[in-house]
PDB file of C-alpha atoms in Angstrom:
ATOM      1  CA  MET A   1      13.369  31.084  12.071  1.00  0.00           C
ATOM      2  CA  ALA A   2      13.590  27.957  13.477  1.00  0.00           C
ATOM      3  CA  LYS A   3      12.196  25.531  11.149  1.00  0.00           C
ATOM      4  CA  GLY A   4       8.970  23.675  11.974  1.00  0.00           C
ATOM      5  CA  LYS A   5       8.522  19.695  12.686  1.00  0.00           C
ATOM      6  CA  GLN A   6       8.584  17.667   9.876  1.00  0.00           C
ATOM      7  CA  LYS A   7       5.155  16.062   9.432  1.00  0.00           C
ATOM      8  CA  VAL A   8       5.000  12.392   8.507  1.00  0.00           C
ATOM      9  CA  ILE A   9       2.199  10.988   6.327  1.00  0.00           C
ATOM     10  CA  ILE A  10       1.224   7.444   8.171  1.00  0.00           C
ATOM     11  CA  THR A  11      -0.579   5.203   5.626  1.00  0.00           C
ATOM     12  CA  CYS A  12      -2.380   1.855   6.768  1.00  0.00           C
ATOM     13  CA  ALA A  13      -2.915  -0.673   4.503  1.00  0.00           C
ATOM     14  CA  VAL A  14      -5.618  -2.754   5.820  1.00  0.00           C
ATOM     15  CA  THR A  15      -6.304  -5.817   4.531  1.00  0.00           C
ATOM     16  CA  GLY A  16      -4.466  -6.230   1.276  1.00  0.00           C
ATOM     17  CA  ALA A  17      -4.089  -9.307  -1.116  1.00  0.00           C
ATOM     18  CA  ILE A  18      -1.074 -11.342   0.423  1.00  0.00           C
ATOM     19  CA  HIS A  19      -2.036 -12.757   3.523  1.00  0.00           C
ATOM     20  CA  THR A  20      -4.858 -15.313   3.833  1.00  0.00           C
ATOM     21  CA  PRO A  21      -7.510 -15.569   6.602  1.00  0.00           C
ATOM     22  CA  SER A  22      -5.687 -18.733   7.958  1.00  0.00           C
ATOM     23  CA  MET A  23      -2.757 -17.013   8.811  1.00  0.00           C
ATOM     24  CA  SER A  24      -4.216 -14.547  11.250  1.00  0.00           C
ATOM     25  CA  PRO A  25      -7.631 -14.411  12.914  1.00  0.00           C
ATOM     26  CA  HIS A  26      -7.047 -10.559  13.056  1.00  0.00           C
ATOM     27  CA  LEU A  27      -6.868 -10.029   9.301  1.00  0.00           C
ATOM     28  CA  PRO A  28     -10.302  -8.031   8.128  1.00  0.00           C
ATOM     29  CA  VAL A  29     -12.472  -9.780   5.486  1.00  0.00           C
ATOM     30  CA  THR A  30     -15.944  -8.745   5.812  1.00  0.00           C
ATOM     31  CA  ALA A  31     -16.823  -4.906   4.621  1.00  0.00           C
ATOM     32  CA  ASP A  32     -17.715  -4.361   8.672  1.00  0.00           C
ATOM     33  CA  GLU A  33     -14.536  -5.662   9.758  1.00  0.00           C
ATOM     34  CA  ILE A  34     -12.632  -3.906   6.940  1.00  0.00           C
ATOM     35  CA  ALA A  35     -14.553  -0.443   7.774  1.00  0.00           C
ATOM     36  CA  GLU A  36     -13.970  -1.021  11.423  1.00  0.00           C
ATOM     37  CA  ALA A  37     -10.033  -1.589  11.068  1.00  0.00           C
ATOM     38  CA  ALA A  38      -9.816   1.097   9.079  1.00  0.00           C
ATOM     39  CA  ILE A  39     -11.622   3.534  11.462  1.00  0.00           C
ATOM     40  CA  GLY A  40      -9.565   2.499  14.171  1.00  0.00           C
ATOM     41  CA  ALA A  41      -6.260   2.745  11.906  1.00  0.00           C
ATOM     42  CA  ALA A  42      -7.676   6.387  11.194  1.00  0.00           C
ATOM     43  CA  ARG A  43      -8.305   7.239  14.780  1.00  0.00           C
ATOM     44  CA  ALA A  44      -4.902   6.164  15.898  1.00  0.00           C
ATOM     45  CA  GLY A  45      -3.065   8.737  13.697  1.00  0.00           C
ATOM     46  CA  ALA A  46      -3.358   7.283   9.823  1.00  0.00           C
ATOM     47  CA  ALA A  47      -3.691   9.879   7.627  1.00  0.00           C
ATOM     48  CA  VAL A  48      -4.135   7.808   4.664  1.00  0.00           C
ATOM     49  CA  LEU A  49      -6.171   4.128   4.375  1.00  0.00           C
ATOM     50  CA  HIS A  50      -5.012   2.085   1.549  1.00  0.00           C
ATOM     51  CA  LEU A  51      -7.910  -0.292   0.838  1.00  0.00           C
ATOM     52  CA  HIS A  52      -8.728  -3.697  -0.823  1.00  0.00           C
ATOM     53  CA  ALA A  53     -11.422  -5.641  -0.762  1.00  0.00           C
ATOM     54  CA  ARG A  54     -12.511  -9.665   0.004  1.00  0.00           C
ATOM     55  CA  ASP A  55     -15.080 -11.851  -0.558  1.00  0.00           C
ATOM     56  CA  PRO A  56     -16.851 -12.389   2.680  1.00  0.00           C
ATOM     57  CA  LYS A  57     -17.285 -15.919   2.758  1.00  0.00           C
ATOM     58  CA  THR A  58     -13.861 -16.917   1.744  1.00  0.00           C
ATOM     59  CA  GLY A  59     -11.580 -14.212   2.026  1.00  0.00           C
ATOM     60  CA  LYS A  60     -10.282 -14.313  -1.541  1.00  0.00           C
ATOM     61  CA  PRO A  61      -9.109 -10.802  -2.749  1.00  0.00           C
ATOM     62  CA  SER A  62     -11.841  -9.439  -4.962  1.00  0.00           C
ATOM     63  CA  GLN A  63     -11.884  -6.322  -7.049  1.00  0.00           C
ATOM     64  CA  ASP A  64     -15.794  -6.075  -7.615  1.00  0.00           C
ATOM     65  CA  PRO A  65     -16.444  -2.672  -6.761  1.00  0.00           C
ATOM     66  CA  ALA A  66     -19.909  -3.921  -5.082  1.00  0.00           C
ATOM     67  CA  LEU A  67     -17.779  -5.192  -2.224  1.00  0.00           C
ATOM     68  CA  PHE A  68     -15.826  -1.812  -2.078  1.00  0.00           C
ATOM     69  CA  GLU A  69     -18.766   0.352  -1.686  1.00  0.00           C
ATOM     70  CA  PRO A  70     -20.258  -0.409   1.924  1.00  0.00           C
ATOM     71  CA  PHE A  71     -17.055   0.211   3.605  1.00  0.00           C
ATOM     72  CA  LEU A  72     -15.668   3.329   1.510  1.00  0.00           C
ATOM     73  CA  LYS A  73     -19.166   4.832   2.352  1.00  0.00           C
ATOM     74  CA  ARG A  74     -18.802   4.090   6.154  1.00  0.00           C
ATOM     75  CA  ILE A  75     -14.965   5.138   6.588  1.00  0.00           C
ATOM     76  CA  LYS A  76     -15.847   8.575   4.619  1.00  0.00           C
ATOM     77  CA  GLN A  77     -18.671   9.160   6.977  1.00  0.00           C
ATOM     78  CA  GLU A  78     -16.705   8.506  10.254  1.00  0.00           C
ATOM     79  CA  THR A  79     -13.331   9.756   9.385  1.00  0.00           C
ATOM     80  CA  ASP A  80     -11.952  12.657   7.176  1.00  0.00           C
ATOM     81  CA  ALA A  81      -8.773   9.986   6.173  1.00  0.00           C
ATOM     82  CA  VAL A  82      -7.505  10.316   2.586  1.00  0.00           C
ATOM     83  CA  ILE A  83      -8.919   6.845   0.716  1.00  0.00           C
ATOM     84  CA  ASN A  84      -6.401   4.956  -1.109  1.00  0.00           C
ATOM     85  CA  ILE A  85      -7.973   2.391  -3.646  1.00  0.00           C
ATOM     86  CA  THR A  86      -5.919  -0.535  -4.986  1.00  0.00           C
ATOM     87  CA  THR A  87      -5.267  -0.757  -8.646  1.00  0.00           C
ATOM     88  CA  GLY A  88      -2.863  -3.679  -7.745  1.00  0.00           C
ATOM     89  CA  GLY A  89      -5.609  -5.865  -6.383  1.00  0.00           C
ATOM     90  CA  SER A  90      -3.735  -9.282  -6.275  1.00  0.00           C
ATOM     91  CA  PRO A  91      -1.182 -10.637  -8.382  1.00  0.00           C
ATOM     92  CA  HIS A  92      -3.412 -13.550  -9.728  1.00  0.00           C
ATOM     93  CA  MET A  93      -6.005 -10.859 -11.419  1.00  0.00           C
ATOM     94  CA  THR A  94      -5.766  -9.213 -14.676  1.00  0.00           C
ATOM     95  CA  VAL A  95      -5.031  -5.543 -15.202  1.00  0.00           C
ATOM     96  CA  GLU A  96      -8.807  -4.790 -16.231  1.00  0.00           C
ATOM     97  CA  GLU A  97     -10.039  -6.645 -13.039  1.00  0.00           C
ATOM     98  CA  ARG A  98      -7.479  -4.516 -11.021  1.00  0.00           C
ATOM     99  CA  MET A  99      -8.655  -0.883 -12.252  1.00  0.00           C
ATOM    100  CA  ARG A 100     -12.412  -1.478 -12.027  1.00  0.00           C
ATOM    101  CA  PRO A 101     -12.662  -0.113  -8.180  1.00  0.00           C
ATOM    102  CA  ALA A 102     -10.423   3.080  -8.790  1.00  0.00           C
ATOM    103  CA  ALA A 103     -12.050   3.517 -12.396  1.00  0.00           C
ATOM    104  CA  THR A 104     -15.652   3.375 -10.490  1.00  0.00           C
ATOM    105  CA  PHE A 105     -15.253   5.458  -7.220  1.00  0.00           C
ATOM    106  CA  LYS A 106     -12.591   8.141  -8.369  1.00  0.00           C
ATOM    107  CA  PRO A 107     -10.590   8.307  -5.365  1.00  0.00           C
ATOM    108  CA  GLU A 108      -8.294  10.937  -4.013  1.00  0.00           C
ATOM    109  CA  VAL A 109      -5.521   8.086  -4.383  1.00  0.00           C
ATOM    110  CA  ALA A 110      -4.957   5.057  -5.850  1.00  0.00           C
ATOM    111  CA  SER A 111      -2.059   2.736  -5.838  1.00  0.00           C
ATOM    112  CA  LEU A 112      -0.194   1.593  -8.875  1.00  0.00           C
ATOM    113  CA  ASN A 113       2.744  -0.960  -8.968  1.00  0.00           C
ATOM    114  CA  MET A 114       5.512   0.437 -11.550  1.00  0.00           C
ATOM    115  CA  GLY A 115       6.364  -2.744 -13.343  1.00  0.00           C
ATOM    116  CA  SER A 116       6.164  -6.301 -14.027  1.00  0.00           C
ATOM    117  CA  MET A 117       7.929  -8.709 -11.677  1.00  0.00           C
ATOM    118  CA  ASN A 118       7.958 -11.953  -9.957  1.00  0.00           C
ATOM    119  CA  PHE A 119       6.123 -12.114  -6.904  1.00  0.00           C
ATOM    120  CA  GLY A 120       7.031 -14.900  -4.875  1.00  0.00           C
ATOM    121  CA  LEU A 121       4.366 -15.682  -1.883  1.00  0.00           C
ATOM    122  CA  PHE A 122       5.507 -19.414  -1.789  1.00  0.00           C
ATOM    123  CA  PRO A 123       7.770 -19.225   1.080  1.00  0.00           C
ATOM    124  CA  MET A 124       4.874 -18.641   3.523  1.00  0.00           C
ATOM    125  CA  LEU A 125       4.111 -22.190   2.885  1.00  0.00           C
ATOM    126  CA  ASP A 126       7.234 -22.668   5.338  1.00  0.00           C
ATOM    127  CA  ARG A 127       5.351 -21.141   8.192  1.00  0.00           C
ATOM    128  CA  PHE A 128       1.809 -21.750   7.422  1.00  0.00           C
ATOM    129  CA  LYS A 129       0.769 -25.264   7.152  1.00  0.00           C
ATOM    130  CA  GLU A 130      -3.302 -25.566   7.610  1.00  0.00           C
ATOM    131  CA  PHE A 131      -5.697 -23.552   5.748  1.00  0.00           C
ATOM    132  CA  GLN A 132      -9.286 -23.310   6.101  1.00  0.00           C
ATOM    133  CA  HIS A 133     -10.055 -22.585   2.452  1.00  0.00           C
ATOM    134  CA  ASP A 134      -8.562 -24.582  -0.664  1.00  0.00           C
ATOM    135  CA  TRP A 135      -7.668 -21.034  -2.435  1.00  0.00           C
ATOM    136  CA  GLU A 136      -5.218 -19.985   0.479  1.00  0.00           C
ATOM    137  CA  ARG A 137      -2.611 -22.754  -0.411  1.00  0.00           C
ATOM    138  CA  GLU A 138      -3.272 -22.471  -4.227  1.00  0.00           C
ATOM    139  CA  HIS A 139      -2.711 -18.833  -3.906  1.00  0.00           C
ATOM    140  CA  LEU A 140       0.913 -19.011  -2.397  1.00  0.00           C
ATOM    141  CA  GLU A 141       1.798 -22.317  -4.519  1.00  0.00           C
ATOM    142  CA  ASN A 142       1.141 -20.845  -7.352  1.00  0.00           C
ATOM    143  CA  SER A 143       3.118 -17.808  -6.967  1.00  0.00           C
ATOM    144  CA  ARG A 144       6.446 -20.189  -7.958  1.00  0.00           C
ATOM    145  CA  SER A 145       5.453 -19.503 -11.567  1.00  0.00           C
ATOM    146  CA  LEU A 146       3.637 -15.830 -11.134  1.00  0.00           C
ATOM    147  CA  ILE A 147       4.596 -12.792 -12.840  1.00  0.00           C
ATOM    148  CA  PHE A 148       2.831  -9.643 -11.653  1.00  0.00           C
ATOM    149  CA  ARG A 149       2.017  -7.766 -15.002  1.00  0.00           C
ATOM    150  CA  ASN A 150       2.288  -4.112 -15.236  1.00  0.00           C
ATOM    151  CA  THR A 151       3.484  -3.144 -18.679  1.00  0.00           C
ATOM    152  CA  TYR A 152       3.974   0.245 -19.864  1.00  0.00           C
ATOM    153  CA  GLN A 153       0.635  -0.039 -21.522  1.00  0.00           C
ATOM    154  CA  ASP A 154      -1.021  -1.158 -18.519  1.00  0.00           C
ATOM    155  CA  ILE A 155       0.808   1.757 -16.319  1.00  0.00           C
ATOM    156  CA  GLU A 156      -0.233   4.391 -18.991  1.00  0.00           C
ATOM    157  CA  SER A 157      -4.146   3.003 -19.125  1.00  0.00           C
ATOM    158  CA  ILE A 158      -4.031   3.348 -15.165  1.00  0.00           C
ATOM    159  CA  LEU A 159      -2.654   6.670 -15.318  1.00  0.00           C
ATOM    160  CA  ALA A 160      -5.290   8.068 -18.117  1.00  0.00           C
ATOM    161  CA  ILE A 161      -7.945   6.688 -15.749  1.00  0.00           C
ATOM    162  CA  GLY A 162      -6.648   8.400 -12.680  1.00  0.00           C
ATOM    163  CA  ASN A 163      -5.575  11.654 -14.630  1.00  0.00           C
ATOM    164  CA  ALA A 164      -9.090  11.858 -16.043  1.00  0.00           C
ATOM    165  CA  ASN A 165     -10.838  11.632 -12.562  1.00  0.00           C
ATOM    166  CA  GLY A 166      -8.260  13.625 -10.793  1.00  0.00           C
ATOM    167  CA  THR A 167      -7.020  10.822  -8.586  1.00  0.00           C
ATOM    168  CA  ARG A 168      -3.269  10.822  -7.565  1.00  0.00           C
ATOM    169  CA  PHE A 169      -0.971   7.700  -7.140  1.00  0.00           C
ATOM    170  CA  GLU A 170       1.002   5.983  -4.649  1.00  0.00           C
ATOM    171  CA  PHE A 171       3.674   4.949  -7.133  1.00  0.00           C
ATOM    172  CA  GLU A 172       4.847   1.293  -5.510  1.00  0.00           C
ATOM    173  CA  CYS A 173       8.206   0.586  -6.276  1.00  0.00           C
ATOM    174  CA  TYR A 174       9.530  -2.646  -5.689  1.00  0.00           C
ATOM    175  CA  ASP A 175      12.891  -2.335  -7.081  1.00  0.00           C
ATOM    176  CA  ILE A 176      15.565   0.172  -8.450  1.00  0.00           C
ATOM    177  CA  SER A 177      14.070  -0.073 -12.030  1.00  0.00           C
ATOM    178  CA  HIS A 178      10.645   0.782 -10.725  1.00  0.00           C
ATOM    179  CA  LEU A 179      12.191   4.221 -10.062  1.00  0.00           C
ATOM    180  CA  TYR A 180      13.390   4.669 -13.508  1.00  0.00           C
ATOM    181  CA  ASN A 181      10.194   3.633 -14.895  1.00  0.00           C
ATOM    182  CA  LEU A 182       8.105   6.281 -13.043  1.00  0.00           C
ATOM    183  CA  LYS A 183      10.794   9.011 -14.148  1.00  0.00           C
ATOM    184  CA  HIS A 184       9.837   7.953 -17.416  1.00  0.00           C
ATOM    185  CA  PHE A 185       6.557   8.794 -17.047  1.00  0.00           C
ATOM    186  CA  VAL A 186       7.159  12.026 -15.101  1.00  0.00           C
ATOM    187  CA  ASP A 187       9.302  12.871 -18.515  1.00  0.00           C
ATOM    188  CA  ARG A 188       6.637  12.492 -20.642  1.00  0.00           C
ATOM    189  CA  GLY A 189       4.075  14.393 -18.651  1.00  0.00           C
ATOM    190  CA  LEU A 190       1.913  11.560 -17.814  1.00  0.00           C
ATOM    191  CA  VAL A 191       2.823  11.833 -14.115  1.00  0.00           C
ATOM    192  CA  LYS A 192       2.433  15.145 -12.124  1.00  0.00           C
ATOM    193  CA  SER A 193       4.955  16.374  -9.634  1.00  0.00           C
ATOM    194  CA  PRO A 194       5.618  15.932  -7.079  1.00  0.00           C
ATOM    195  CA  PRO A 195       5.025  11.962  -7.559  1.00  0.00           C
ATOM    196  CA  PHE A 196       4.476   9.859  -3.972  1.00  0.00           C
ATOM    197  CA  ILE A 197       6.715   7.148  -4.275  1.00  0.00           C
ATOM    198  CA  GLN A 198       5.954   4.230  -1.775  1.00  0.00           C
ATOM    199  CA  SER A 199       9.436   2.001  -1.963  1.00  0.00           C
ATOM    200  CA  VAL A 200       8.994  -1.543  -1.134  1.00  0.00           C
ATOM    201  CA  PHE A 201      11.246  -3.710   0.563  1.00  0.00           C
ATOM    202  CA  GLY A 202      11.200  -7.444   1.342  1.00  0.00           C
ATOM    203  CA  ILE A 203       8.834  -8.943  -1.165  1.00  0.00           C
ATOM    204  CA  LEU A 204      10.637 -11.828  -2.978  1.00  0.00           C
ATOM    205  CA  GLY A 205      11.110 -10.673  -6.566  1.00  0.00           C
ATOM    206  CA  GLY A 206      11.834  -7.179  -5.722  1.00  0.00           C
ATOM    207  CA  ILE A 207      14.421  -5.152  -3.641  1.00  0.00           C
ATOM    208  CA  GLY A 208      15.698  -6.742  -0.362  1.00  0.00           C
ATOM    209  CA  PRO A 209      14.972  -5.566   3.289  1.00  0.00           C
ATOM    210  CA  HIS A 210      18.697  -4.569   4.349  1.00  0.00           C
ATOM    211  CA  PRO A 211      19.187  -0.791   5.278  1.00  0.00           C
ATOM    212  CA  GLU A 212      21.693  -0.810   2.522  1.00  0.00           C
ATOM    213  CA  ASP A 213      18.655  -1.562   0.097  1.00  0.00           C
ATOM    214  CA  LEU A 214      16.872   1.492   1.505  1.00  0.00           C
ATOM    215  CA  MET A 215      19.916   3.719   1.124  1.00  0.00           C
ATOM    216  CA  HIS A 216      20.296   2.660  -2.533  1.00  0.00           C
ATOM    217  CA  MET A 217      16.786   3.452  -3.129  1.00  0.00           C
ATOM    218  CA  LYS A 218      16.658   6.930  -1.791  1.00  0.00           C
ATOM    219  CA  ARG A 219      20.103   7.865  -3.607  1.00  0.00           C
ATOM    220  CA  THR A 220      18.451   6.698  -7.059  1.00  0.00           C
ATOM    221  CA  ALA A 221      15.327   8.751  -6.061  1.00  0.00           C
ATOM    222  CA  ASP A 222      17.372  11.737  -5.136  1.00  0.00           C
ATOM    223  CA  ARG A 223      19.112  11.333  -8.562  1.00  0.00           C
ATOM    224  CA  LEU A 224      16.244  10.856 -10.510  1.00  0.00           C
ATOM    225  CA  PHE A 225      13.771  13.539  -8.677  1.00  0.00           C
ATOM    226  CA  GLY A 226      15.890  15.778  -6.643  1.00  0.00           C
ATOM    227  CA  SER A 227      13.714  17.261  -4.024  1.00  0.00           C
ATOM    228  CA  GLU A 228      10.613  16.977  -6.320  1.00  0.00           C
ATOM    229  CA  TYR A 229       8.751  13.870  -4.876  1.00  0.00           C
ATOM    230  CA  GLU A 230       7.464  12.701  -1.449  1.00  0.00           C
ATOM    231  CA  TRP A 231       8.708   9.309  -0.075  1.00  0.00           C
ATOM    232  CA  SER A 232       7.365   6.520   1.896  1.00  0.00           C
ATOM    233  CA  ILE A 233       8.740   3.299   3.258  1.00  0.00           C
ATOM    234  CA  LEU A 234       6.977  -0.104   3.068  1.00  0.00           C
ATOM    235  CA  GLY A 235       8.727  -3.137   5.122  1.00  0.00           C
ATOM    236  CA  ALA A 236       7.221  -6.204   4.404  1.00  0.00           C
ATOM    237  CA  GLY A 237       6.896  -8.822   7.454  1.00  0.00           C
ATOM    238  CA  ARG A 238       9.360  -8.217  10.175  1.00  0.00           C
ATOM    239  CA  ASN A 239      10.782  -5.323   8.419  1.00  0.00           C
ATOM    240  CA  GLN A 240       7.921  -2.835   8.569  1.00  0.00           C
ATOM    241  CA  ILE A 241       8.798  -1.150  11.790  1.00  0.00           C
ATOM    242  CA  PRO A 242      12.721  -1.303  11.336  1.00  0.00           C
ATOM    243  CA  LEU A 243      12.739   0.046   7.956  1.00  0.00           C
ATOM    244  CA  ALA A 244       9.846   2.672   8.532  1.00  0.00           C
ATOM    245  CA  THR A 245      11.872   4.071  11.338  1.00  0.00           C
ATOM    246  CA  ILE A 246      15.139   4.329   9.308  1.00  0.00           C
ATOM    247  CA  GLY A 247      12.960   6.100   6.707  1.00  0.00           C
ATOM    248  CA  ALA A 248      11.281   8.355   8.887  1.00  0.00           C
ATOM    249  CA  ALA A 249      14.901   9.359  10.524  1.00  0.00           C
ATOM    250  CA  MET A 250      15.888  10.533   6.647  1.00  0.00           C
ATOM    251  CA  GLY A 251      12.981  12.162   6.116  1.00  0.00           C
ATOM    252  CA  SER A 252      10.382   9.884   4.898  1.00  0.00           C
ATOM    253  CA  ASN A 253       6.456   8.867   5.262  1.00  0.00           C
ATOM    254  CA  VAL A 254       5.730   5.465   6.572  1.00  0.00           C
ATOM    255  CA  ARG A 255       3.253   2.432   5.875  1.00  0.00           C
ATOM    256  CA  VAL A 256       1.919   0.147   8.155  1.00  0.00           C
ATOM    257  CA  GLY A 257      -0.824  -2.335   8.345  1.00  0.00           C
ATOM    258  CA  LEU A 258      -1.949  -6.180   8.243  1.00  0.00           C
ATOM    259  CA  GLU A 259      -1.470  -6.018   4.160  1.00  0.00           C
ATOM    260  CA  ASP A 260       2.236  -5.703   4.930  1.00  0.00           C
ATOM    261  CA  SER A 261       2.836  -7.290   8.229  1.00  0.00           C
ATOM    262  CA  LEU A 262       0.635  -9.600  10.320  1.00  0.00           C
ATOM    263  CA  TRP A 263       3.115  -8.915  13.022  1.00  0.00           C
ATOM    264  CA  ILE A 264       3.774  -6.716  16.193  1.00  0.00           C
ATOM    265  CA  GLY A 265       6.814  -8.186  17.479  1.00  0.00           C
ATOM    266  CA  PRO A 266       9.024 -11.418  17.048  1.00  0.00           C
ATOM    267  CA  GLY A 267       6.253 -14.318  16.838  1.00  0.00           C
ATOM    268  CA  LYS A 268       3.474 -12.028  18.007  1.00  0.00           C
ATOM    269  CA  LEU A 269       0.563 -11.150  15.777  1.00  0.00           C
ATOM    270  CA  ALA A 270      -0.957  -7.723  15.481  1.00  0.00           C
ATOM    271  CA  GLU A 271      -4.400  -7.834  16.887  1.00  0.00           C
ATOM    272  CA  SER A 272      -5.308  -4.802  14.963  1.00  0.00           C
ATOM    273  CA  ASN A 273      -4.041  -2.346  12.066  1.00  0.00           C
ATOM    274  CA  ARG A 274      -4.576   0.271  14.903  1.00  0.00           C
ATOM    275  CA  ALA A 275      -1.917  -1.691  16.907  1.00  0.00           C
ATOM    276  CA  GLN A 276       0.785  -1.057  14.162  1.00  0.00           C
ATOM    277  CA  VAL A 277      -0.143   2.551  13.741  1.00  0.00           C
ATOM    278  CA  GLU A 278       0.345   3.315  17.352  1.00  0.00           C
ATOM    279  CA  ARG A 279       3.634   1.262  17.393  1.00  0.00           C
ATOM    280  CA  ILE A 280       5.024   3.349  14.292  1.00  0.00           C
ATOM    281  CA  ARG A 281       3.354   6.537  15.861  1.00  0.00           C
ATOM    282  CA  THR A 282       5.176   6.139  19.304  1.00  0.00           C
ATOM    283  CA  ILE A 283       8.567   5.940  17.190  1.00  0.00           C
ATOM    284  CA  LEU A 284       7.875   8.994  15.082  1.00  0.00           C
ATOM    285  CA  GLU A 285       6.985  11.065  18.205  1.00  0.00           C
ATOM    286  CA  ALA A 286       9.861   9.483  19.973  1.00  0.00           C
ATOM    287  CA  LEU A 287      12.088  11.049  17.271  1.00  0.00           C
ATOM    288  CA  ASN A 288      10.125  14.609  17.584  1.00  0.00           C
ATOM    289  CA  LEU A 289       8.528  14.129  14.272  1.00  0.00           C
ATOM    290  CA  GLU A 290       4.655  15.352  13.997  1.00  0.00           C
ATOM    291  CA  ILE A 291       2.007  13.296  12.665  1.00  0.00           C
ATOM    292  CA  ALA A 292       0.131  14.540   9.803  1.00  0.00           C
ATOM    293  CA  THR A 293      -3.377  14.795   9.600  1.00  0.00           C
ATOM    294  CA  PRO A 294      -5.394  14.136   6.582  1.00  0.00           C
ATOM    295  CA  ASP A 295      -5.605  17.571   5.861  1.00  0.00           C
ATOM    296  CA  ASP A 296      -1.853  17.704   5.924  1.00  0.00           C
ATOM    297  CA  ALA A 297      -1.544  14.488   3.833  1.00  0.00           C
ATOM    298  CA  ARG A 298      -3.678  16.539   1.271  1.00  0.00           C
ATOM    299  CA  GLU A 299      -1.547  19.366   1.042  1.00  0.00           C
ATOM    300  CA  LYS A 300       1.549  17.657   0.680  1.00  0.00           C
ATOM    301  CA  LEU A 301       0.111  15.069  -1.883  1.00  0.00           C
ATOM    302  CA  GLY A 302      -1.757  17.653  -4.110  1.00  0.00           C
ATOM    303  CA  LEU A 303      -5.007  16.130  -3.357  1.00  0.00           C
ATOM    304  CA  LYS A 304      -8.482  17.052  -5.236  1.00  0.00           C
ATOM    305  CA  GLY A 305     -10.219  16.986  -1.897  1.00  0.00           C
ATOM    306  CA  ARG A 306     -12.768  14.361  -0.335  1.00  0.00           C
ATOM    307  CA  ASP A 307     -15.797  16.328  -1.662  1.00  0.00           C
ATOM    308  CA  LYS A 308     -14.680  14.753  -5.056  1.00  0.00           C
ATOM    309  CA  VAL A 309     -14.949  11.363  -4.931  1.00  0.00           C
ATOM    310  CA  ALA A 310     -17.416   9.309  -6.402  1.00  0.00           C
ATOM    311  CA  PHE A 311     -18.863   7.448  -3.181  1.00  0.00           C
TER     312      PHE A 311
END
């Protein structure tokens, strides 16, 4: 019997906490903008929507559940996409702050960074010189001495909340050591198989964006988890589409969105999250790969279903 097409989950990370409003007029900030961007991405083929919130006046990242609720409800009403709420928030936040939205809304999926790390955003000061808000420059400059904290205790606390609520995780692995950290929690029975591993490339402080880095991640994950994991590729900045393409050709799922890259081509800002989803979808279909629906994603990732969330 001929084997069916590989179904690729497209995740779209709509706004994030890395980029600031002055960097792009297309970055969603208000609840309405985030909802519209997410709905557009879902209609273009994103099965999973990874969501952060921002202060609607300044665009500063916020983990206030009250800022999440309006767009969560609207997105759920207008799409059947899997909603994935960040526990990463911003590297400048405490772990307690970062956990609040996922604990409140009990989503099908939440993100979870698999270790503490340097998180260098300051090189963006070489590209962006003018800022609308004081916090933006400080956000980038302060990353010279920033440690994104996720200790073993922090990870265990987030896992406990998610496991109690039936939330599965997008395990964001920024380096090889993060795969070993994940294996530690799998071996302890705190992570259900198969884990959904989001390999992140190109953040200063994590693994680089060279194709050999991608291959090293894949070889290590294969050795640690065998075939018992779902793999996805996140390339930061200009690495977004090239690395997603390489990964998809090797069997991975993919992640795009304005959280990870503001660009659609050399020197050209992406006008929407939808545009990035459409771009990677065109590539996937040219590779004769099938785009996973939200229900396909639920089956692949072993999710509890959209009727069991708290929004």
